[in-house]
Amino acid sequence: MSDIDIRITGRAGRITLTRPQALNAMTYDMCLAIEAALDDWAGNDAVALVVIDAEGERAFCSGGDIAELYETGTRGDYAYGRRFWADEYRLNNKIFGYDKPVVSFLQGFTMGGGVGIGCHGSHRVVGESSQIAMPECGIGLVPDVGGTLILARAPGRLGEYLGTTATRLGPDDAIFAGFADVFLPEASWPEVIAKLENTGDPAEIKGGTPPPGSLRDQLAEIDRHFSGADLEAVLDSLQTADTGFAKDTLKKLSRVSPLSAACTIEIIHRLRDTGPTMANALDLEYRFTYRAMEDGDFLEGIRAAIIDKDRNPRWQHAGGQVPPAAISHMLQPLGADAVKL
């Protein structure tokens, strides 16, 4: 497949995303190919670890390829999207629970579906150019691909902030928030990968100190504004604060789907209350994405951002007052249609 290069080199199972012209956006076929490789290598004693990287300098993986999702959804065909998300989430869960080390090298943009591929393994490497984000609320989804698990485990109320505002994380902030483990200068990556291929030993990864980020200094203010029970409480808190952070955060929140932001906060709260697990995170995410085309803002979000590019989405519940019944509907259990991992 021209979009992905899967092979065994030395002791390493190697997966390289090869769509740099499309910022290595994840297609359905790429997702299925990665899963097939992981299944094959699980019982292969010659493969000691898995290394996932990507071609190009701009992105490890900028997200999922959503053109087909929009095309099918606007025809009223919701089955394709539901199948795509179910299969993608099964892969995310497989990477998270894989019995062998999974090492990912996350240069440039790692967003959305890229987080699902690159941020659930055992050794997640970032470099100078790394920018990690979960921007799904801006297109009418919720942070998914297991991203809500990382958000629920992040320090303080950082998860609510990152999940609703799509704030991009440089290398230090990505490590602080739990999306990455190790900083390595990108010039050293080829040499480190060659050592991993030769030895099959993740101890070859020796981290350095990244340039300092900003989240640690902002955490107290984030906690103060995002500690409320729901989106409305968050907005009320921000609107009463006359700070640069509050104004910037309100501006970010004004761009996203209120329904998506409200459900994101609810999902993170539920995961914290029950003890966050990958299975629970993916189950809650799938409840939303299963309904996202038919009852959510997903198709309108894609239209405004990708198709017409007018950047003027007509969201449901504009203004941020989302009825509790709307949140409950989007997160109702799916019964027999629940995601199967």
XYZ file of C-alpha atoms in Angstrom:
341
model
C 0.000 0.000 0.000
C 1.510 3.346 -1.044
C 0.091 5.150 2.015
C 1.941 2.996 4.539
C 5.122 0.906 4.653
C 4.945 -2.180 6.881
C 7.951 -4.481 7.224
C 10.269 -6.259 9.664
C 13.751 -4.780 10.001
C 16.078 -6.612 12.355
C 14.277 -7.130 15.668
C 11.649 -4.462 14.959
C 8.258 -4.559 13.345
C 8.246 -1.293 11.408
C 5.220 0.831 10.483
C 5.862 4.040 8.551
C 3.059 6.357 7.438
C 3.879 7.522 3.895
C 1.317 10.211 3.050
C 3.352 13.346 3.851
C 1.501 15.300 1.168
C -1.703 14.691 3.176
C 0.022 15.224 6.541
C -0.126 11.430 6.939
C -3.886 11.508 7.564
C -5.139 8.051 8.494
C -7.324 6.265 5.941
C -9.548 3.299 6.712
C -7.248 0.967 4.774
C -4.206 2.190 6.712
C -6.018 1.496 9.964
C -6.838 -2.078 8.924
C -3.276 -2.657 7.676
C -1.760 -1.576 11.005
C -4.092 -3.876 12.911
C -3.248 -6.832 10.655
C 0.479 -6.234 11.203
C 0.102 -6.047 14.983
C -1.903 -9.265 14.970
C 0.768 -10.975 12.863
C 3.682 -9.772 14.993
C 2.072 -10.588 18.329
C 3.033 -14.252 17.991
C 6.277 -13.736 16.057
C 9.258 -14.179 18.365
C 11.522 -12.500 15.808
C 9.740 -9.201 16.458
C 10.842 -7.806 19.846
C 9.154 -4.424 19.543
C 7.165 -2.240 17.149
C 8.373 1.142 15.861
C 5.853 3.555 14.334
C 7.032 6.671 12.498
C 6.077 8.796 9.511
C 7.608 10.452 6.481
C 7.903 14.208 6.161
C 8.691 16.981 8.614
C 5.237 18.537 9.032
C 3.237 15.755 10.664
C 3.332 12.327 12.233
C -0.420 12.067 11.569
C -2.765 15.033 11.346
C -5.892 12.951 11.996
C -8.339 10.746 10.170
C -9.153 11.127 6.475
C -12.706 12.436 6.807
C -13.669 12.978 3.175
C -15.391 9.601 2.905
C -17.145 10.124 6.228
C -18.633 13.391 4.978
C -19.608 11.992 1.611
C -21.438 9.006 3.075
C -22.962 10.940 5.955
C -24.492 13.639 3.766
C -26.207 10.861 1.794
C -27.787 9.623 5.014
C -25.482 6.590 5.141
C -24.299 6.496 8.752
C -23.173 2.857 8.651
C -19.797 3.570 7.025
C -18.782 6.066 9.709
C -19.942 3.804 12.496
C -17.935 0.900 11.074
C -14.859 3.103 10.532
C -14.914 4.386 14.119
C -15.563 0.934 15.587
C -12.620 -0.573 13.697
C -10.371 2.375 14.514
C -11.195 2.163 18.226
C -10.454 -1.574 18.221
C -6.983 -0.749 16.852
C -6.455 1.984 19.477
C -7.298 -0.515 22.200
C -4.952 -3.087 20.660
C -2.019 -0.643 20.669
C -2.769 0.335 24.281
C -2.747 -3.276 25.484
C -0.054 -4.687 23.188
C 2.228 -7.227 24.830
C 5.381 -5.918 23.155
C 6.860 -2.412 23.394
C 5.383 0.034 20.891
C 7.626 3.031 20.177
C 6.276 6.047 18.290
C 8.149 9.076 16.941
C 5.825 12.068 16.840
C 7.219 14.932 14.777
C 5.115 17.889 13.702
C 1.358 17.586 14.023
C -0.134 14.639 15.906
C -3.852 15.251 16.082
C -7.096 13.322 16.424
C -6.639 9.908 14.844
C -2.873 10.393 15.022
C -3.161 10.414 18.824
C -4.910 7.051 18.595
C -1.993 5.572 16.643
C 0.904 7.383 18.281
C -0.008 8.131 21.893
C -1.115 4.784 23.349
C 2.103 2.804 23.024
C 4.703 2.178 25.698
C 7.330 4.695 24.503
C 6.065 7.938 22.937
C 8.867 10.150 21.637
C 8.517 13.858 20.861
C 10.980 16.337 19.384
C 11.403 20.048 18.764
C 8.642 20.304 16.158
C 6.026 18.200 17.965
C 2.543 19.718 18.223
C -0.079 17.408 19.772
C -3.763 18.331 19.987
C -7.297 16.964 20.158
C -9.274 19.409 17.953
C -12.416 17.292 17.515
C -14.849 19.709 19.190
C -14.100 22.128 16.363
C -15.679 19.746 13.852
C -18.572 18.572 15.973
C -17.031 15.451 17.493
C -15.537 14.733 20.902
C -11.907 13.794 21.556
C -11.930 10.111 20.655
C -9.545 7.286 19.654
C -8.984 6.795 23.387
C -7.962 10.424 23.821
C -10.431 10.946 26.638
C -8.497 8.393 28.694
C -5.365 10.561 28.486
C -7.425 13.679 29.206
C -9.080 12.102 32.245
C -5.669 11.123 33.627
C -4.050 14.525 32.993
C -3.130 16.722 35.983
C -5.911 18.749 37.573
C -8.565 19.965 35.120
C -6.148 20.021 32.225
C -8.179 17.368 30.418
C -11.303 19.512 30.228
C -9.260 22.464 28.980
C -7.331 20.565 26.313
C -10.316 18.521 25.188
C -12.573 21.522 24.581
C -10.145 24.204 23.337
C -7.947 22.176 20.929
C -4.864 23.803 22.496
C -1.684 22.529 20.841
C 1.004 20.977 23.022
C 4.702 21.374 22.383
C 7.035 18.607 23.593
C 7.258 19.640 27.251
C 3.518 20.228 27.596
C 2.761 16.955 25.789
C 4.832 15.050 28.342
C 3.267 16.977 31.241
C -0.263 16.251 30.009
C 0.432 12.535 29.459
C 0.445 12.373 25.643
C 4.170 11.593 25.430
C 6.994 10.137 27.519
C 10.381 11.194 26.189
C 11.966 14.158 24.432
C 14.703 13.420 21.903
C 16.225 15.916 19.451
C 14.870 14.957 16.046
C 18.330 14.815 14.470
C 19.013 11.765 16.667
C 15.888 9.816 15.653
C 17.384 7.865 12.706
C 20.259 6.671 14.874
C 17.942 5.666 17.728
C 15.593 3.815 15.362
C 18.563 1.954 13.860
C 19.599 0.862 17.372
C 16.052 -0.290 18.131
C 16.018 -2.326 14.934
C 19.371 -3.856 15.828
C 18.766 -4.694 19.498
C 14.993 -4.766 19.923
C 15.563 -3.070 23.282
C 13.654 0.127 24.147
C 16.376 0.959 26.671
C 18.146 2.491 23.654
C 15.787 5.469 24.114
C 17.533 7.933 26.410
C 15.513 11.103 26.820
C 16.691 14.670 27.067
C 15.220 17.902 28.431
C 12.691 19.666 26.188
C 12.316 23.439 25.916
C 9.984 24.543 28.741
C 6.262 24.686 27.999
C 3.549 26.878 29.496
C 0.952 24.527 30.990
C 2.580 24.068 34.372
C 2.374 27.810 34.992
C -1.236 27.943 33.770
C -2.533 24.938 35.679
C -3.846 26.830 38.705
C -5.905 29.129 36.466
C -7.089 26.197 34.350
C -8.200 24.365 37.479
C -10.040 27.414 38.765
C -12.130 27.885 35.607
C -12.623 24.267 34.539
C -13.605 22.793 37.905
C -17.321 23.364 37.308
C -19.880 20.625 36.775
C -20.571 21.422 33.127
C -19.799 23.657 30.155
C -22.102 26.412 31.343
C -20.248 26.647 34.658
C -16.919 26.829 32.818
C -18.161 29.635 30.574
C -19.609 31.543 33.544
C -16.292 31.344 35.374
C -14.296 32.532 32.366
C -16.697 35.394 31.639
C -16.272 36.812 35.135
C -12.467 36.822 34.917
C -10.645 39.757 33.366
C -7.418 37.977 32.421
C -5.629 37.306 29.183
C -5.971 33.570 29.728
C -9.739 33.824 30.269
C -10.247 35.954 27.172
C -8.120 33.653 25.012
C -9.910 30.568 26.314
C -13.356 32.083 25.667
C -12.269 32.859 22.121
C -11.190 29.243 21.611
C -14.443 27.913 23.067
C -16.490 30.226 20.841
C -15.234 28.297 17.798
C -16.254 24.793 18.888
C -19.544 22.912 18.946
C -21.235 23.561 22.306
C -22.797 20.097 22.226
C -19.389 18.504 21.639
C -17.699 20.574 24.353
C -20.451 19.807 26.863
C -20.255 16.080 26.110
C -16.455 16.139 26.305
C -16.592 17.553 29.834
C -19.229 14.983 30.800
C -17.196 12.072 29.400
C -14.062 13.154 31.279
C -16.043 13.519 34.512
C -17.604 10.082 34.120
C -14.219 8.485 33.451
C -12.681 10.102 36.529
C -15.625 9.040 38.686
C -15.372 5.384 37.641
C -11.585 5.114 37.418
C -10.469 5.767 33.825
C -9.879 2.700 31.642
C -9.387 2.427 27.902
C -12.447 0.226 27.504
C -14.671 2.753 29.279
C -13.187 5.667 27.346
C -13.758 4.048 23.964
C -17.255 2.959 24.952
C -18.270 6.516 25.871
C -16.580 8.006 22.823
C -18.354 5.569 20.516
C -21.732 6.415 22.005
C -21.146 9.966 20.770
C -19.525 9.238 17.409
C -22.192 6.631 16.610
C -24.763 9.460 16.816
C -22.519 12.303 15.622
C -23.707 12.428 12.017
C -27.402 11.936 12.653
C -27.892 13.900 15.884
C -24.689 15.889 16.443
C -22.836 18.694 14.680
C -20.274 16.585 12.817
C -21.496 17.074 9.248
C -21.979 20.810 9.785
C -18.530 21.051 11.349
C -16.892 19.350 8.369
C -18.876 21.496 5.934
C -17.695 24.714 7.562
C -14.064 23.671 8.076
C -13.263 21.450 5.100
C -15.916 21.596 2.366
C -17.148 25.192 2.076
C -14.349 26.530 4.293
C -16.501 29.451 5.403
C -15.441 28.916 9.049
C -18.983 29.771 10.056
C -20.580 26.587 11.406
C -24.219 26.728 12.433
C -23.960 24.813 15.690
C -26.822 23.450 17.711
C -27.173 25.190 21.091
C -25.156 28.207 19.937
C -24.231 30.277 22.957
C -23.172 27.355 25.108
C -26.396 26.502 26.940
C -26.695 22.785 26.191
C -29.735 21.071 27.747
C -28.806 18.122 29.988
C -31.204 15.983 27.938
C -29.096 16.581 24.807
C -25.947 15.414 26.584
C -27.742 12.378 27.991
C -29.032 11.452 24.547
C -25.595 11.587 22.909
C -24.066 9.447 25.685
C -26.858 6.907 26.133
C -25.662 3.272 26.085
C -25.918 1.667 22.651
C -26.942 -1.809 23.775
C -26.264 -4.336 21.021
C -24.579 -1.609 18.912
C -21.917 -0.822 21.558
C -18.318 -0.866 20.331
C -16.711 -4.317 20.487
C -13.040 -4.298 21.405
